[in-house]
mmCIF file of C-alpha atoms in Angstrom:
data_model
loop_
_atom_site.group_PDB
_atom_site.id
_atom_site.type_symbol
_atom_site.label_atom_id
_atom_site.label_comp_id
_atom_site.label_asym_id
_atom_site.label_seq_id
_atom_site.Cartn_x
_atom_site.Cartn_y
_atom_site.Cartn_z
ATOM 1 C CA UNK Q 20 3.835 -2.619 -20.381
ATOM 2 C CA UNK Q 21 6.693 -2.086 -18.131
ATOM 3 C CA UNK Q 22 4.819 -1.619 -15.156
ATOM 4 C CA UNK Q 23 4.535 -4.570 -12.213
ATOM 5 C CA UNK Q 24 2.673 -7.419 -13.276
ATOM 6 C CA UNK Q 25 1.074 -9.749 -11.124
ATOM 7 C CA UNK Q 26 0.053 -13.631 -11.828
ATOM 8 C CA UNK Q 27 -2.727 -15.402 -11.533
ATOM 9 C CA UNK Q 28 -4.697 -12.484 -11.331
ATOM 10 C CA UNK Q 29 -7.472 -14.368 -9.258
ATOM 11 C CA UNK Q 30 -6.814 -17.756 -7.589
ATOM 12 C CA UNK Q 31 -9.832 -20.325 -5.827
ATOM 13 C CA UNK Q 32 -8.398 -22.792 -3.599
ATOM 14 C CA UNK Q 33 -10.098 -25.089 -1.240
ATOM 15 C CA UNK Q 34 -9.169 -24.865 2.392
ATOM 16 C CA UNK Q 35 -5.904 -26.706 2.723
ATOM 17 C CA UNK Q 36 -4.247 -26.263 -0.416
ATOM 18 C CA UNK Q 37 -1.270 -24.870 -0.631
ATOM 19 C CA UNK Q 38 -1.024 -21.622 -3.361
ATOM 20 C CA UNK Q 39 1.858 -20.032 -5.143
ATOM 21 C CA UNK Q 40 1.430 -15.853 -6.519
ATOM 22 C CA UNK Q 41 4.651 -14.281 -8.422
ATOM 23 C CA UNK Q 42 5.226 -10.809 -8.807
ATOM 24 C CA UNK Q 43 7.533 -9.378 -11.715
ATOM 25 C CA UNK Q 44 8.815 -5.996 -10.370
ATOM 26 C CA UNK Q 45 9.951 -3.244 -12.759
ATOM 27 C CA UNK Q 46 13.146 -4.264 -14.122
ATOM 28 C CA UNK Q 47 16.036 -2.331 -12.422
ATOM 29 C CA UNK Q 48 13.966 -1.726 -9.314
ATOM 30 C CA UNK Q 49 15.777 -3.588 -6.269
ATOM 31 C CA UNK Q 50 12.892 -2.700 -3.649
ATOM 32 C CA UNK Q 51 10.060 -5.144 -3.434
ATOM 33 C CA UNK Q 52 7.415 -5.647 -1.046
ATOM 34 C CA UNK Q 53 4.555 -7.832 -0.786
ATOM 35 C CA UNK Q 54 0.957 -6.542 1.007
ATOM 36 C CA UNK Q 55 -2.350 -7.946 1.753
ATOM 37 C CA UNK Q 56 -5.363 -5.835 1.584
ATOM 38 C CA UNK Q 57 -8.537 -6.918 2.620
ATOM 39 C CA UNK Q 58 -11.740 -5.325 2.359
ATOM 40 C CA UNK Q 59 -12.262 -1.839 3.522
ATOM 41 C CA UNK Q 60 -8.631 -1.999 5.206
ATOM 42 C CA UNK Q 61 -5.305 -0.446 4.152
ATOM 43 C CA UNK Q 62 -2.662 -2.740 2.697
ATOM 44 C CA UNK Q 63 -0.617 -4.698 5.280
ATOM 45 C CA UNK Q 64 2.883 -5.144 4.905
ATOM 46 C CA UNK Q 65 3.766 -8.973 4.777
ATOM 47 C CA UNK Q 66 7.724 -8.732 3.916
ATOM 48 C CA UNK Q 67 10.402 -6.746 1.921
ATOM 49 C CA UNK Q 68 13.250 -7.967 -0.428
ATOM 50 C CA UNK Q 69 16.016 -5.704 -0.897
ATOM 51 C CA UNK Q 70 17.519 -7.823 -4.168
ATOM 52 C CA UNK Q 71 17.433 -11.118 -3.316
ATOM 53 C CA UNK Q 72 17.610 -10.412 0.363
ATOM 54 C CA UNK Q 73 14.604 -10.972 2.824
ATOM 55 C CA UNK Q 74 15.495 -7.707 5.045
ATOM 56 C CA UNK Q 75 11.657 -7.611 6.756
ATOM 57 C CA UNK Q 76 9.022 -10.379 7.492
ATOM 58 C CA UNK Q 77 5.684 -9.270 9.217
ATOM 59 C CA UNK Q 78 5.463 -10.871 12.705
ATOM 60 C CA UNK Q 79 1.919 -11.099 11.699
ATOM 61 C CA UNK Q 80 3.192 -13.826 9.208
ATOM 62 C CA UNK Q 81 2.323 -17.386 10.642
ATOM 63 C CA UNK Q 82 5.354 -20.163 8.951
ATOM 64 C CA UNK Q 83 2.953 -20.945 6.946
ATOM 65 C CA UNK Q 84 3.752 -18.003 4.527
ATOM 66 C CA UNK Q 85 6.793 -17.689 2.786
ATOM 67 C CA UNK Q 86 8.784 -15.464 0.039
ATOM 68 C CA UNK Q 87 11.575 -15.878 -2.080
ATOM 69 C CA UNK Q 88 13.271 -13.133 -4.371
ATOM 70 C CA UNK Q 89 15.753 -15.780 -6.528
ATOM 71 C CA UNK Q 90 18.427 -13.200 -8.101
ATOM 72 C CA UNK Q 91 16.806 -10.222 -7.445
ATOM 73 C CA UNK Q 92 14.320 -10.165 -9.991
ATOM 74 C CA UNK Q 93 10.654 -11.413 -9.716
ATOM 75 C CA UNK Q 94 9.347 -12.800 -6.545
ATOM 76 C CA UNK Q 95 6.599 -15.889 -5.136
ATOM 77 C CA UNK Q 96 4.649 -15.905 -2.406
ATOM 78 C CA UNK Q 97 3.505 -19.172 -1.033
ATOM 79 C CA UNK Q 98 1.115 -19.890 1.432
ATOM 80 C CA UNK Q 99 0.970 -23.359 2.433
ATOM 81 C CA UNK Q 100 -2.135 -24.940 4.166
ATOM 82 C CA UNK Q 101 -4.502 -22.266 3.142
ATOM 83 C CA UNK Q 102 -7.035 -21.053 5.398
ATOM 84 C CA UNK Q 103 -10.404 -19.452 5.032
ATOM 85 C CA UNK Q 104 -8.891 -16.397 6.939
ATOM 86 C CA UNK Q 105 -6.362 -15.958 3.952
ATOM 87 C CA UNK Q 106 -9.044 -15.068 1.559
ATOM 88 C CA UNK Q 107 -7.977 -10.917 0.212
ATOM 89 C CA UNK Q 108 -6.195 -9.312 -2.069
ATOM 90 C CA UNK Q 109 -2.342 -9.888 -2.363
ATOM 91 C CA UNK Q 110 -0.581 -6.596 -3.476
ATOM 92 C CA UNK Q 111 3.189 -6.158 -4.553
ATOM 93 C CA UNK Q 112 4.655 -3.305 -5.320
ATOM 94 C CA UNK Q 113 8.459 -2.490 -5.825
ATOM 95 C CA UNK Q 114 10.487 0.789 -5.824
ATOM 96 C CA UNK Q 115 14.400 1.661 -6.367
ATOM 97 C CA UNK Q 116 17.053 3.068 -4.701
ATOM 98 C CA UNK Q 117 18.094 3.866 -0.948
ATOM 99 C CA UNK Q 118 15.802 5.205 1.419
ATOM 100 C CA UNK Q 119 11.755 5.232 0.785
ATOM 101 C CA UNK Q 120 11.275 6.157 -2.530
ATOM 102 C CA UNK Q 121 7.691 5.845 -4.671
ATOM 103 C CA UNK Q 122 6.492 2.317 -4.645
ATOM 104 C CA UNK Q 123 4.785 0.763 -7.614
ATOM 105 C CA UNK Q 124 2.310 -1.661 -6.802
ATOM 106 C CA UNK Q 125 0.734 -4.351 -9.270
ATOM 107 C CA UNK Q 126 -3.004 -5.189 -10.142
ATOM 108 C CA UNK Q 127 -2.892 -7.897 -7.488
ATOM 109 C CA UNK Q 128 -3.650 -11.421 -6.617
ATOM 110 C CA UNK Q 129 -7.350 -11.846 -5.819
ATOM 111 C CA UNK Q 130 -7.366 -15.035 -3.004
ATOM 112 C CA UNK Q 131 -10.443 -16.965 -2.168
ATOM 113 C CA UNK Q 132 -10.390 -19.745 0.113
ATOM 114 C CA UNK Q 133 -13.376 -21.969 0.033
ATOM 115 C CA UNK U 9 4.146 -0.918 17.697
ATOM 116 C CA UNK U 10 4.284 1.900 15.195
ATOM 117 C CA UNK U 11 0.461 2.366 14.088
ATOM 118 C CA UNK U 12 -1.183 4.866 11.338
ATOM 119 C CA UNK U 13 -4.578 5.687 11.661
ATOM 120 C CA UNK U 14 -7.038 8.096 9.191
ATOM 121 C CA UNK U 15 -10.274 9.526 9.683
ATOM 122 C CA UNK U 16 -12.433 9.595 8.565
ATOM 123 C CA UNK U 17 -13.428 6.596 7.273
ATOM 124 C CA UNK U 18 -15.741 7.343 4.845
ATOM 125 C CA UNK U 19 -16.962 10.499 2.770
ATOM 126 C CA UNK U 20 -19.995 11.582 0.626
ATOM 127 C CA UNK U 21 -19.358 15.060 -1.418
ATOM 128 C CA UNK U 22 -21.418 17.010 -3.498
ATOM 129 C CA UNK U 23 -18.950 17.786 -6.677
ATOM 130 C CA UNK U 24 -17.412 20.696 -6.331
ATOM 131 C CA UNK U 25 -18.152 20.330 -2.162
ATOM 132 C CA UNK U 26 -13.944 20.449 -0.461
ATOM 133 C CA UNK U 27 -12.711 17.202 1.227
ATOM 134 C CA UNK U 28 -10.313 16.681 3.422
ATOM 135 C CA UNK U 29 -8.518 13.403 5.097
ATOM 136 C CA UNK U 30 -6.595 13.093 8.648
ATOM 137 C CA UNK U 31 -3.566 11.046 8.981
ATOM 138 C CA UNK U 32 -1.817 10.231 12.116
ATOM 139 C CA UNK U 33 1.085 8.582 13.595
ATOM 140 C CA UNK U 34 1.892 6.683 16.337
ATOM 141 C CA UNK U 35 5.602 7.562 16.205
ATOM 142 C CA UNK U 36 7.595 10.262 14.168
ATOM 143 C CA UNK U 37 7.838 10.055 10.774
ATOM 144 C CA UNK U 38 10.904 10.392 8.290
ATOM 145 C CA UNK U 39 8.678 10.827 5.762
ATOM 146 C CA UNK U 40 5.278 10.012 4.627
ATOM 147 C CA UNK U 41 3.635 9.078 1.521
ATOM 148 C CA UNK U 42 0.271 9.492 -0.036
ATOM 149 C CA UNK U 43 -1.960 7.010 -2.443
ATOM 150 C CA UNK U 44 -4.865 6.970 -4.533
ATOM 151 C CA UNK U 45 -6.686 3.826 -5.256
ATOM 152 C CA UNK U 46 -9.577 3.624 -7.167
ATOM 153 C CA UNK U 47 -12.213 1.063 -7.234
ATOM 154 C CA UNK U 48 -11.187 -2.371 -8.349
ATOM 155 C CA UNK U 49 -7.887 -1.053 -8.731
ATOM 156 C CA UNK U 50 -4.494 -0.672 -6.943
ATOM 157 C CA UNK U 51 -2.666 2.067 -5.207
ATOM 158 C CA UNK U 52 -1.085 4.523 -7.273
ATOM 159 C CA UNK U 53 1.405 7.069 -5.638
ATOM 160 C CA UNK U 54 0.427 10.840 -5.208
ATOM 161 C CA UNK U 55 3.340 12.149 -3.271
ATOM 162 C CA UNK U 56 5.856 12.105 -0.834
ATOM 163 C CA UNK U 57 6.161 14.722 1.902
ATOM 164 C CA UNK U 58 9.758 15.634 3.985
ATOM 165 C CA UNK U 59 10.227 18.278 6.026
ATOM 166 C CA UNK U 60 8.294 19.483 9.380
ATOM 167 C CA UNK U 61 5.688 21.389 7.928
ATOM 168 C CA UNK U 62 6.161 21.091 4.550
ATOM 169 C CA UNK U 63 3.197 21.862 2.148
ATOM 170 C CA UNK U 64 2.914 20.477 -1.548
ATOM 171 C CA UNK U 65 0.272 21.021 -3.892
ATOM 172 C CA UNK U 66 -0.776 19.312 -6.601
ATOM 173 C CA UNK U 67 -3.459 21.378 -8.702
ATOM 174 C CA UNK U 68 -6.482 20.731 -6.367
ATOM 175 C CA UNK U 69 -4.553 18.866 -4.082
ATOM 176 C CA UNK U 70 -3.077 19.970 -1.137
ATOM 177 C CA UNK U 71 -0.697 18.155 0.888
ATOM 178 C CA UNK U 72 0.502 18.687 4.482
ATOM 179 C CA UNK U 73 3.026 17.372 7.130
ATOM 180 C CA UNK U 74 2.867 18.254 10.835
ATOM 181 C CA UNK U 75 5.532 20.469 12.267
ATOM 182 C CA UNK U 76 5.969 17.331 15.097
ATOM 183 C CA UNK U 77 6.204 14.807 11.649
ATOM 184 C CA UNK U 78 3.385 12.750 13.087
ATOM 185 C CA UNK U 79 0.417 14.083 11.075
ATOM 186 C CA UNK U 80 -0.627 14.817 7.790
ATOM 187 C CA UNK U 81 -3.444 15.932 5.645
ATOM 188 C CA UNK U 82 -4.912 15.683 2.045
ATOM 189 C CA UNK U 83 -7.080 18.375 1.141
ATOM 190 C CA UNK U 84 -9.300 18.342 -2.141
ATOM 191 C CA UNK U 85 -10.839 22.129 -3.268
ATOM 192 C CA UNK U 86 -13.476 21.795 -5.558
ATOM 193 C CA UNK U 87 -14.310 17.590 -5.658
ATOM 194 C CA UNK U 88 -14.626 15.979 -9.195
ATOM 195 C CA UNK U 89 -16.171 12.722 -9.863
ATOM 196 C CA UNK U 90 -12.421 11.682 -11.232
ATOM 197 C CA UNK U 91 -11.481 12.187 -7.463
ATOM 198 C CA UNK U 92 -13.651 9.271 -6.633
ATOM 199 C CA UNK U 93 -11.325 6.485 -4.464
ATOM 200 C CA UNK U 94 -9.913 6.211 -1.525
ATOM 201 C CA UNK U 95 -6.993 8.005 -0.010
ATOM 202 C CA UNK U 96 -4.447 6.021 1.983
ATOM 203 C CA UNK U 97 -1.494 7.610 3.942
ATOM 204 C CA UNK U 98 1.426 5.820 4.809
ATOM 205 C CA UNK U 99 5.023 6.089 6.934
ATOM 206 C CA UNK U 100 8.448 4.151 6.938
ATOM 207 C CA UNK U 101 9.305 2.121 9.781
ATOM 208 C CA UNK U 102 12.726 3.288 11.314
ATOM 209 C CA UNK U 103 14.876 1.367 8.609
ATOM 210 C CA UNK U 104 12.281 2.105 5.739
ATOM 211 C CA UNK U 105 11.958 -1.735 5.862
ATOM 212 C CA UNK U 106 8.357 -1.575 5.507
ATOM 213 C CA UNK U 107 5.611 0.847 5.202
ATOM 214 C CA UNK U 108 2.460 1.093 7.965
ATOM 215 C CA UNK U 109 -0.564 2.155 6.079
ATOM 216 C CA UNK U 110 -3.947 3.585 7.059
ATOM 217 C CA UNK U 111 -6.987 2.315 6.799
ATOM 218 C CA UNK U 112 -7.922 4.861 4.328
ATOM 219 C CA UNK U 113 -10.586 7.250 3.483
ATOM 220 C CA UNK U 114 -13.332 6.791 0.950
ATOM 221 C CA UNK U 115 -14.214 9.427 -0.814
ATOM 222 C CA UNK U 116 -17.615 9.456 -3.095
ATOM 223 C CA UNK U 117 -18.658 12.454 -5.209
ATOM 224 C CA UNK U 118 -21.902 12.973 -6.320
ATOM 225 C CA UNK U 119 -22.533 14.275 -9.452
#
């Protein structure tokens, strides 16, 4: 499958824990963005990597979230301190080239914060 | 700040019944993009619309971008149980840093 793959697929965490999701983008895709959906909502864009660069970060991201893109390739997400607020769906998706192009999204990271 | 909003948010359909979604922008758009996502899955991409005005069909599809670039519609002729999901539009920011996405429209088709 050479599609974007997503891991764990679902993830239970007590309040307070800190949780780690990684994305593997299609391979020669430098475009990769990371989204939360929650129930009945669009997805909401958290940040963008352009290669290993962090170009965008939602201001709606507290510190306690953070991304890395090591050499371009996949991507984590951590959130540290979880909250019962954090519970949803964690999306990435990843496109190529210049300018906004079709993005790709994976299955997903299912959250629930107990 | 820059804000995309669909209506409606919900819609029942006899098969065979039309459909149609709103999408609207805050700000003009360079471009906007339309997904499918159906339940218990992810969003898939169903196109990508330009130019002020442009249309672009897709068999039963029909796509459309306002002449001002802040609006857009999906329409759906003849509904299908396979069109079951919901519709999300969504635009660039100004640096096509990140995408704003709408809520989304649910579309159910009864059989």
């Amino acid at each position: 499958d050479t599609g974007v793959s997503q891991d764990p697929r679902h993830k239970i965490t007590k309040r307070g824990q800190n949780v780690t999701f990684r994305c593997d983008p299609i391979s020669e895709h430098n475009r990769l963005y990371w989204y939360r959906q929650t129930l009945g909502q669009g997805p909401e864009f958290l940040t963008y990597f352009q290669n290993e660069a962090q170009l965008e970060k939602s201001r709606l991201l507290s510190d306690r979230f953070s991304a890395e893109r090591p050499k371009g390739s996949f991507s984590t997400l951590e959130i540290q301190r979880t909250e019962q607020g954090d519970s949803a769906m964690y999306l990435c998706a990843s496109s190529l080239g210049r300018g906004t192009r079709e993005q790709f999204f994976g299955p997903g990271t299912r959250l629930t914060v107990l | 700040g820059q804000q995309v909003m669909q209506i409606p948010q919900y819609q029942h359909v006899q098969e065979g019944e039309d459909f149609t979604t709103y999408c609207n922008s805050s700000t003009t758009l360079s471009n906007i993009q339309w997904y499918k996502q159906r339940p218990g899955g992810h969003p898939v991409f169903l196109i990508q619309l330009v130019k002020s005005g442009e249309v672009k069909k897709q068999k039963r599809l029909t796509f459309q971008f306002g002449e001002a670039k802040k609006n857009s519609s999906l329409h759906i002729t003849a509904t299908q149980t396979t069109d079951v999901g919901t519709y999300f539009c969504a635009g660039p920011s100004y640096n096509f840093n990140k995408f704003y996405f709408g809520s989304g429209t649910k579309l159910n088709v009864k059989p």
